[in-house]
Amino acid sequence: MSVPIVPRKPVARAYDYIVVGAGSGGCAVARRLIDGSDATVLVIEAGPAGIGIPEIDNPAAWVPLGRGTYDWGYDYAPNAAVNGRTIGIPRGKVLGGSSSINAMMWYRGDQRDYDGWEAGGAEGWSFKDVLPYFKRSEDWEGGETEWRGAGGPLRIERSPSLHPVAQAMIDGSGELGIPIIDDPNGPENEGASRANLNIANGQRWSSARGYLWPILYNERLTILTDALAIGLGIENGRCVSVRYVAEGDLHEVRATSGVVLALGALDTPRLLMMSGIGNPAELKRLGVDVHLGLPGVGQNLQDHPLVQACVFRASRPLGPLRDNGGGAVINWKSSASLQQPDLHAFPVQGNSAEPRIRELYDLSGDVFSIGCGLMRSTSVGYMRLLSAAPGGAMEIQPNYLAEKSDLDALVIAVETMMELAATRSYADWFGGYAAPARRLSRAEIVDYIRDACSTFFHVSGTCKMGKDDMAVVDSRLRVQGIEGLTIADASVMPVIPTCHTHAPVTMIGERAADFLLGAA
């Protein structure tokens, strides 16, 4: 596919639909509205187009994108459980959102994740309900099966030539009794396997590339980049417009059919609160007039804690990076009594340690790493605005490690990774422990985790779907109490699924479009 250019069009006074945010969810909504109706659609994106940018396109160059030009630059607030450290949260500020800066991992999680959503009050969101939407989004290298889709917008491939440290992770898992499986997006996800990656022909395959590029020149689509949404217009209980700033000027554009918020789990609740939708006490503190009291806005924040990382000395140079710098994954259980895997790990062809670990340990020379984390974390946090001004400060607190069970599971994860590196499968590469520099006691592992705890940047849950008093959207993703306003991003997840969030957010966007079009 040739590299396109986003057409510069004058912004009309009104559109049928306005989609705010062009990340994984917003791209899917925009594409399906264009394909499935004769509606006019305006997409408002705060970041640039990001098309033809080598560091975005190159799968091996993704790590520096966090904290760079295409990142919002958000941080988690310090917490005593992580030794008072500030943890950065990479969030994509560009067409494609975080799918344009992430590690390109494509996972749905466990079937029971979505069955749990339905059991908790999200009617129609069981795995059997969402599987068709996962499949519809996919162009899987193996073709269509009962579990996988083909011909969809997002290309998904596995490494054609795994790096040896990634292959060692798979083989070493077998030595430890962890199953080796072909596809973690198949009927079972427990085990070690080659990673599913949004990579094609050696390039990143983001949501922008998959969903938007084919429709960029559609006359009914207008994409407005470098435009910051700062408010919603509410009239007679209905969302009818979006206010935004572009090139320093304030503008307002109307929506005749509906507004879709897809700004992500931080900026969707921010925009709602700036528009007078949220906890009345919080809005009063901010000096914002209340349009609608919804106490759940900004609450229920969830993210997967990541131990970043266990670092090992390499007995020889690793050579050029392959794939996304990883290439394999493990999903396994911290306890045999669990019904589904709760732990996740991946290899890194180099040093991926948190800044504090780099301060504490000598990581010079040739090293490789293994990141491990908890995908069934139970600690829950919040986000709150410290200012209602556009771009104002936020307090974002995931409460990592607040629950003892989370810490206990992560101890198992670190112990397993230390054992894994010492298996026969790593014999050609393992040159000793670097960080930790030796096998540790449980108490020492806990200290290490507190210094190494980081984020998968899977922030979610802040406008959750459900029926209880803290629910923000109903099971058709409509903001409760306001007509014409839908949310299609990770904020609607009632419980974070046991996976990277790009795939489930894409599925949410696919479903949101069907709800709007009356197709579901």
PDB file of C-alpha atoms in Angstrom, residues 1 4 6 19 21-32 35 43 45 48-51 56-57 91-92 94-107 133-134 136-139 152-156 197-200 203-216 221 223 262 488-490 500-510:
ATOM      1  CA  MET A   1       0.000   0.000   0.000  1.00  0.00           C
ATOM      2  CA  PRO A   4      -1.343   8.345   1.686  1.00  0.00           C
ATOM      3  CA  VAL A   6      -4.683  13.032   5.078  1.00  0.00           C
ATOM      4  CA  VAL A  19     -15.768  10.635  16.548  1.00  0.00           C
ATOM      5  CA  GLY A  21     -10.123  10.315  19.228  1.00  0.00           C
ATOM      6  CA  ALA A  22      -8.540   8.229  16.470  1.00  0.00           C
ATOM      7  CA  GLY A  23      -7.128   5.349  18.469  1.00  0.00           C
ATOM      8  CA  SER A  24      -8.006   1.657  18.316  1.00  0.00           C
ATOM      9  CA  GLY A  25     -11.675   2.235  19.067  1.00  0.00           C
ATOM     10  CA  GLY A  26     -12.188   5.466  17.168  1.00  0.00           C
ATOM     11  CA  CYS A  27     -10.594   4.198  13.960  1.00  0.00           C
ATOM     12  CA  ALA A  28     -12.870   1.154  13.971  1.00  0.00           C
ATOM     13  CA  VAL A  29     -15.989   3.248  14.573  1.00  0.00           C
ATOM     14  CA  ALA A  30     -15.151   5.709  11.803  1.00  0.00           C
ATOM     15  CA  ARG A  31     -14.437   2.980   9.261  1.00  0.00           C
ATOM     16  CA  ARG A  32     -17.608   1.041   9.948  1.00  0.00           C
ATOM     17  CA  ASP A  35     -18.678   1.549   5.129  1.00  0.00           C
ATOM     18  CA  VAL A  43     -12.858  12.456  13.271  1.00  0.00           C
ATOM     19  CA  GLU A  45      -7.623  13.790  16.743  1.00  0.00           C
ATOM     20  CA  PRO A  48      -0.669  14.636  14.118  1.00  0.00           C
ATOM     21  CA  ALA A  49      -1.261  12.239  11.243  1.00  0.00           C
ATOM     22  CA  GLY A  50       1.955  10.306  11.908  1.00  0.00           C
ATOM     23  CA  ILE A  51       1.955   8.824   8.411  1.00  0.00           C
ATOM     24  CA  ILE A  56       6.434   4.523  13.909  1.00  0.00           C
ATOM     25  CA  ASP A  57       6.613   2.172  10.947  1.00  0.00           C
ATOM     26  CA  ARG A  91      -0.338   6.910  25.431  1.00  0.00           C
ATOM     27  CA  GLY A  92      -0.441   7.519  21.699  1.00  0.00           C
ATOM     28  CA  VAL A  94      -1.358  10.439  16.801  1.00  0.00           C
ATOM     29  CA  LEU A  95      -3.688   8.808  14.285  1.00  0.00           C
ATOM     30  CA  GLY A  96      -3.965   5.223  15.463  1.00  0.00           C
ATOM     31  CA  GLY A  97      -3.524   6.249  19.099  1.00  0.00           C
ATOM     32  CA  SER A  98      -1.545   3.773  21.143  1.00  0.00           C
ATOM     33  CA  SER A  99      -1.666   1.262  18.271  1.00  0.00           C
ATOM     34  CA  SER A 100       0.854   3.568  16.579  1.00  0.00           C
ATOM     35  CA  ILE A 101       3.352   3.529  19.457  1.00  0.00           C
ATOM     36  CA  ASN A 102       2.771   0.217  21.237  1.00  0.00           C
ATOM     37  CA  ALA A 103       4.553  -3.150  21.060  1.00  0.00           C
ATOM     38  CA  MET A 104       2.097  -4.407  18.394  1.00  0.00           C
ATOM     39  CA  MET A 105       0.855  -7.326  20.517  1.00  0.00           C
ATOM     40  CA  TRP A 106      -2.557  -8.733  19.570  1.00  0.00           C
ATOM     41  CA  TYR A 107      -4.404 -10.720  22.253  1.00  0.00           C
ATOM     42  CA  TYR A 133     -16.230  -8.791  16.292  1.00  0.00           C
ATOM     43  CA  PHE A 134     -12.716  -9.938  17.104  1.00  0.00           C
ATOM     44  CA  ARG A 136     -14.217  -9.213  11.843  1.00  0.00           C
ATOM     45  CA  SER A 137     -11.265  -6.987  12.720  1.00  0.00           C
ATOM     46  CA  GLU A 138      -8.609  -9.584  11.860  1.00  0.00           C
ATOM     47  CA  ASP A 139      -6.568 -10.525   8.837  1.00  0.00           C
ATOM     48  CA  GLY A 152     -10.322  -7.717   8.201  1.00  0.00           C
ATOM     49  CA  PRO A 153      -8.532  -4.374   8.525  1.00  0.00           C
ATOM     50  CA  LEU A 154      -5.798  -5.455  10.943  1.00  0.00           C
ATOM     51  CA  ARG A 155      -3.034  -7.716   9.675  1.00  0.00           C
ATOM     52  CA  ILE A 156      -1.739 -10.155  12.295  1.00  0.00           C
ATOM     53  CA  LEU A 197       1.897  -9.147  16.096  1.00  0.00           C
ATOM     54  CA  ASN A 198       0.337  -6.280  14.142  1.00  0.00           C
ATOM     55  CA  ILE A 199       3.213  -6.406  11.680  1.00  0.00           C
ATOM     56  CA  ALA A 200       3.131  -6.951   7.920  1.00  0.00           C
ATOM     57  CA  GLN A 203       6.172  -2.697   9.160  1.00  0.00           C
ATOM     58  CA  ARG A 204       3.797  -1.760  11.986  1.00  0.00           C
ATOM     59  CA  TRP A 205       0.149  -2.320  11.068  1.00  0.00           C
ATOM     60  CA  SER A 206      -1.651   0.226  13.244  1.00  0.00           C
ATOM     61  CA  SER A 207      -5.367   0.947  13.458  1.00  0.00           C
ATOM     62  CA  ALA A 208      -4.766   4.057  11.364  1.00  0.00           C
ATOM     63  CA  ARG A 209      -3.149   2.010   8.622  1.00  0.00           C
ATOM     64  CA  GLY A 210      -5.750  -0.759   8.737  1.00  0.00           C
ATOM     65  CA  TYR A 211      -8.973   1.144   9.302  1.00  0.00           C
ATOM     66  CA  LEU A 212      -8.418   4.716   8.098  1.00  0.00           C
ATOM     67  CA  TRP A 213      -5.971   4.573   5.213  1.00  0.00           C
ATOM     68  CA  PRO A 214      -8.426   2.805   2.863  1.00  0.00           C
ATOM     69  CA  ILE A 215     -11.093   5.500   3.434  1.00  0.00           C
ATOM     70  CA  LEU A 216      -8.979   8.660   3.742  1.00  0.00           C
ATOM     71  CA  LEU A 221     -15.081  11.475   5.910  1.00  0.00           C
ATOM     72  CA  ILE A 223     -10.200  13.861   9.577  1.00  0.00           C
ATOM     73  CA  ALA A 262     -12.792   7.347  21.900  1.00  0.00           C
ATOM     74  CA  ALA A 488     -15.877   3.324  22.403  1.00  0.00           C
ATOM     75  CA  ASP A 489     -12.564   2.860  24.174  1.00  0.00           C
ATOM     76  CA  ALA A 490     -10.914   1.049  27.098  1.00  0.00           C
ATOM     77  CA  HIS A 500      -2.962  -6.425  25.923  1.00  0.00           C
ATOM     78  CA  THR A 501      -5.835  -4.029  25.359  1.00  0.00           C
ATOM     79  CA  HIS A 502      -5.466  -3.180  21.644  1.00  0.00           C
ATOM     80  CA  ALA A 503      -7.546  -6.166  20.494  1.00  0.00           C
ATOM     81  CA  PRO A 504     -10.432  -5.735  22.971  1.00  0.00           C
ATOM     82  CA  VAL A 505     -10.623  -1.978  22.344  1.00  0.00           C
ATOM     83  CA  THR A 506     -10.798  -2.664  18.610  1.00  0.00           C
ATOM     84  CA  MET A 507     -13.621  -5.121  19.286  1.00  0.00           C
ATOM     85  CA  ILE A 508     -15.398  -2.461  21.373  1.00  0.00           C
ATOM     86  CA  GLY A 509     -15.121  -0.007  18.473  1.00  0.00           C
ATOM     87  CA  GLU A 510     -16.517  -2.580  16.059  1.00  0.00           C
TER      88      GLU A 510
END
